[in-house]
XYZ file of N, CA and C in Angstrom:
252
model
N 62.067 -31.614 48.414
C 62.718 -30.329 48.187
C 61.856 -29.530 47.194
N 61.362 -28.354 47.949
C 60.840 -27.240 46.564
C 61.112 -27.517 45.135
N 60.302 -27.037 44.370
C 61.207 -26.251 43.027
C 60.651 -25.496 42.600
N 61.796 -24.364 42.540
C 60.958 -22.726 42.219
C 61.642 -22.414 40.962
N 61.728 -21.539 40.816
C 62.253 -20.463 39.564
C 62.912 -19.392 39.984
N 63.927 -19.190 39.413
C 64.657 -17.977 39.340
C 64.624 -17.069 38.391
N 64.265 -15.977 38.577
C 64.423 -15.445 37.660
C 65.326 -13.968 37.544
N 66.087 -13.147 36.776
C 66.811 -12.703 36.562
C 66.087 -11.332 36.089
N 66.633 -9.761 36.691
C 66.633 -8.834 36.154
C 67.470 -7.737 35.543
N 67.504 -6.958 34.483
C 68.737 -5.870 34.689
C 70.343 -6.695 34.392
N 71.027 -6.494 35.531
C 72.257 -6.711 35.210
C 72.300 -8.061 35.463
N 71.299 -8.357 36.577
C 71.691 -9.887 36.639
C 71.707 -11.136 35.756
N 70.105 -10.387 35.163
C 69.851 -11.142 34.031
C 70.967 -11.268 32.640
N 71.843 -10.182 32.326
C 72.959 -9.809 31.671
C 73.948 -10.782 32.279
N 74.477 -11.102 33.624
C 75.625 -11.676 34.089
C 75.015 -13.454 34.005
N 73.681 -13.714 34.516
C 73.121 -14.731 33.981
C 73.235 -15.495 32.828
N 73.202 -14.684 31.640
C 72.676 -14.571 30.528
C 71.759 -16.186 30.301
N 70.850 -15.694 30.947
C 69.489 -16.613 30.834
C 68.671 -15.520 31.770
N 67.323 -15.515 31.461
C 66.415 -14.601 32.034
C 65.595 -15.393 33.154
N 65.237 -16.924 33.089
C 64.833 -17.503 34.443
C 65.528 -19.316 34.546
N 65.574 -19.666 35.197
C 65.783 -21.056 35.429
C 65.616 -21.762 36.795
N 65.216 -23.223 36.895
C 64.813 -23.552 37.880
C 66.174 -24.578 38.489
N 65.453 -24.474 39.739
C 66.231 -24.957 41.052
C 65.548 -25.838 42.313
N 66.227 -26.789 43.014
C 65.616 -26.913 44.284
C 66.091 -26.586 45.138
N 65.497 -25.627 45.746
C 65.699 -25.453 47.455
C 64.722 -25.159 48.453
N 64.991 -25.402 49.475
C 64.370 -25.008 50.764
C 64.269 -23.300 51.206
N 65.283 -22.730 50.993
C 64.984 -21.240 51.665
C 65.996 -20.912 50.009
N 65.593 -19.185 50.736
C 66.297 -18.455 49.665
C 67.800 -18.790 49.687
N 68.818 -18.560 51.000
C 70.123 -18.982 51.224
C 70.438 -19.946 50.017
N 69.798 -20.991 50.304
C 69.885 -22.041 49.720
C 69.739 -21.989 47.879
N 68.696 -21.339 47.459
C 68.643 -21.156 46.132
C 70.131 -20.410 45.682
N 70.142 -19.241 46.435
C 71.477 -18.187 45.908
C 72.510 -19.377 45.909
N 72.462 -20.080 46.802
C 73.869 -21.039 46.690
C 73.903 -21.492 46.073
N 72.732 -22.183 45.325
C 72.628 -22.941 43.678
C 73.167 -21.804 42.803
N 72.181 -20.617 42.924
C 72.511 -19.823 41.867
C 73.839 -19.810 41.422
N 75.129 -19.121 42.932
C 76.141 -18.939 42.612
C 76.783 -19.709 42.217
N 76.602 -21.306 42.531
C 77.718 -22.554 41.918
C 77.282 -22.668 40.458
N 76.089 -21.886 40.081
C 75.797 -22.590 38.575
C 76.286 -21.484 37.792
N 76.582 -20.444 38.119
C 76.948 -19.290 37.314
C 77.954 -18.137 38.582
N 78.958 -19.131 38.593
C 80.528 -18.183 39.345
C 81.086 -17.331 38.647
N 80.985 -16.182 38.695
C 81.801 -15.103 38.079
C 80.949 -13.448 38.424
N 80.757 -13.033 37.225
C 79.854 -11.698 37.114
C 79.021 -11.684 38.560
N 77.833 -13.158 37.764
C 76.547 -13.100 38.733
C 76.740 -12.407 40.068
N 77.724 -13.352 40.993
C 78.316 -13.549 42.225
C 78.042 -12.139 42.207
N 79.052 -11.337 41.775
C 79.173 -10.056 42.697
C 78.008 -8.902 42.267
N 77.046 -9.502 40.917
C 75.769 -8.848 40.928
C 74.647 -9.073 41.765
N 74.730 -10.348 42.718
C 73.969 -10.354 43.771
C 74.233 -9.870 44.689
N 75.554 -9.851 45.314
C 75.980 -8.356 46.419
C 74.835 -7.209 46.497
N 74.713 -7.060 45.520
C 73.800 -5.594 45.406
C 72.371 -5.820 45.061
N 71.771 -6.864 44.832
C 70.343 -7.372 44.425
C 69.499 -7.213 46.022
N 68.375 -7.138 45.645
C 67.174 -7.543 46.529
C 66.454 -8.316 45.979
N 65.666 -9.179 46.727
C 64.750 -10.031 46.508
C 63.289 -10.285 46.379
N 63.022 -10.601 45.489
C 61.140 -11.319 46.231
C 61.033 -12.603 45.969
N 59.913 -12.947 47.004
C 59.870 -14.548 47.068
C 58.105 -14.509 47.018
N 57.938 -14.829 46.129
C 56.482 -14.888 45.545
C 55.752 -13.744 45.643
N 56.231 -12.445 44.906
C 55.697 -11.327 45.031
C 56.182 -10.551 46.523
N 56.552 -11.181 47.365
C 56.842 -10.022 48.657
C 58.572 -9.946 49.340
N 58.442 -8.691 49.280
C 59.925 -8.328 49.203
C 61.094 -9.040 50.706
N 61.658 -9.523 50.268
C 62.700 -10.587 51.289
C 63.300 -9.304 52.739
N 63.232 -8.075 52.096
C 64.037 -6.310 52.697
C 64.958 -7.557 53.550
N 65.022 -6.763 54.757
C 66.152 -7.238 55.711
C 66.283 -8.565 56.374
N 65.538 -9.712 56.280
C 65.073 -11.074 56.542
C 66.621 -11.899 56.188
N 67.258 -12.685 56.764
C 68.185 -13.199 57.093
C 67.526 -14.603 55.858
N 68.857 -14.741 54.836
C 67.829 -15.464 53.597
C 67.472 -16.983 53.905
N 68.795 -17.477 55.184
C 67.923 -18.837 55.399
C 66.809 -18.972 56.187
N 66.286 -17.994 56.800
C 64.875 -17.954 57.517
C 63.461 -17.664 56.234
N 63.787 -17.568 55.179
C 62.709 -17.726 54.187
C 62.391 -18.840 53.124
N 61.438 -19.002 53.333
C 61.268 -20.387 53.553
C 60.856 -20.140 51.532
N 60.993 -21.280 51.274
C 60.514 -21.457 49.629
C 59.193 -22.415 49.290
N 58.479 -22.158 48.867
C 57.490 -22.691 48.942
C 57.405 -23.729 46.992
N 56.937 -25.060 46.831
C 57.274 -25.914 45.503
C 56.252 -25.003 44.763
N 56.871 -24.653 43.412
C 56.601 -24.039 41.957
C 56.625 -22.747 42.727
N 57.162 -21.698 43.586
C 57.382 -20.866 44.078
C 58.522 -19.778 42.913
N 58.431 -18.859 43.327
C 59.373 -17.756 42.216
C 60.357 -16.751 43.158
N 61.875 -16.734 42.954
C 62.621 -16.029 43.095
C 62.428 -15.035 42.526
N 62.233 -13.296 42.635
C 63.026 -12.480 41.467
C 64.404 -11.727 42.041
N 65.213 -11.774 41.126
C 66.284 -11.218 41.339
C 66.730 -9.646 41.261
N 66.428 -8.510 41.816
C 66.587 -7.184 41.249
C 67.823 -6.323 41.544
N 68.441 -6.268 40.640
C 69.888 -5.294 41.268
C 69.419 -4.040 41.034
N 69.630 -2.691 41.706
C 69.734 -1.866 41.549
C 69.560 -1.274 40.553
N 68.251 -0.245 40.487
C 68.202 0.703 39.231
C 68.332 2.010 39.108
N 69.194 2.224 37.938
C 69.280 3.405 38.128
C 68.247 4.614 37.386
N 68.739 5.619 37.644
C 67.390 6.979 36.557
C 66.442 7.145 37.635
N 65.472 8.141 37.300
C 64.309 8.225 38.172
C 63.863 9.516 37.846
C-alpha cells in the first residue's frame, strides 16, 4: 500500500487543524476515506468544496478512485478561494 501525504490548505487546513499528515492508500477515493474517518466533522463538509492535486497535477473532473497514488506521493487539499 502507498504512503503519501496529505496535506491541508485554507479552510481545510483550519478544520484539520494539522497542516499535513500521512496515510496509506491506493487511489485518492481511498485517501479522502482515511482523511474523513480521521477527522469527522468540519473537514467532511470542507472537502465537498475542495479540489485536488496528486503530485502537482490537478485531479479536475477524474472520478477519485480511478487515480491512482503513487508511495511517498502528495495529496494537496484546496478549498475554494476567495478575493481576486
Amino acid at each position: 500500500m502507498p504512503k503519501v501525504t496529505v496535506r491541508y490548505w485554507a479552510a481545510a487546513k483550519a478544520a484539520a487543524q494539522i497542516a499535513e499528515e500521512p496515510f496509506d492508500a491506493a487511489t485518492l477515493a481511498e485517501a479522502l476515506d482515511a482523511v474523513r474517518g480521521r477527522h469527522p466533522g468540519e473537514l467532511v463538509r470542507v472537502l465537498q468544496r475542495c479540489s485536488f492535486l496528486v503530485d502537482g497535477d490537478p485531479v479536475g473532473t477524474r472520478a477519485h478512485e480511478t487515480v491512482r497514488l503513487a508511495d511517498g506521493g502528495t495529496v494537496e487539499v484546496l478549498p475554494p478561494f476567495a478575493g481576486g
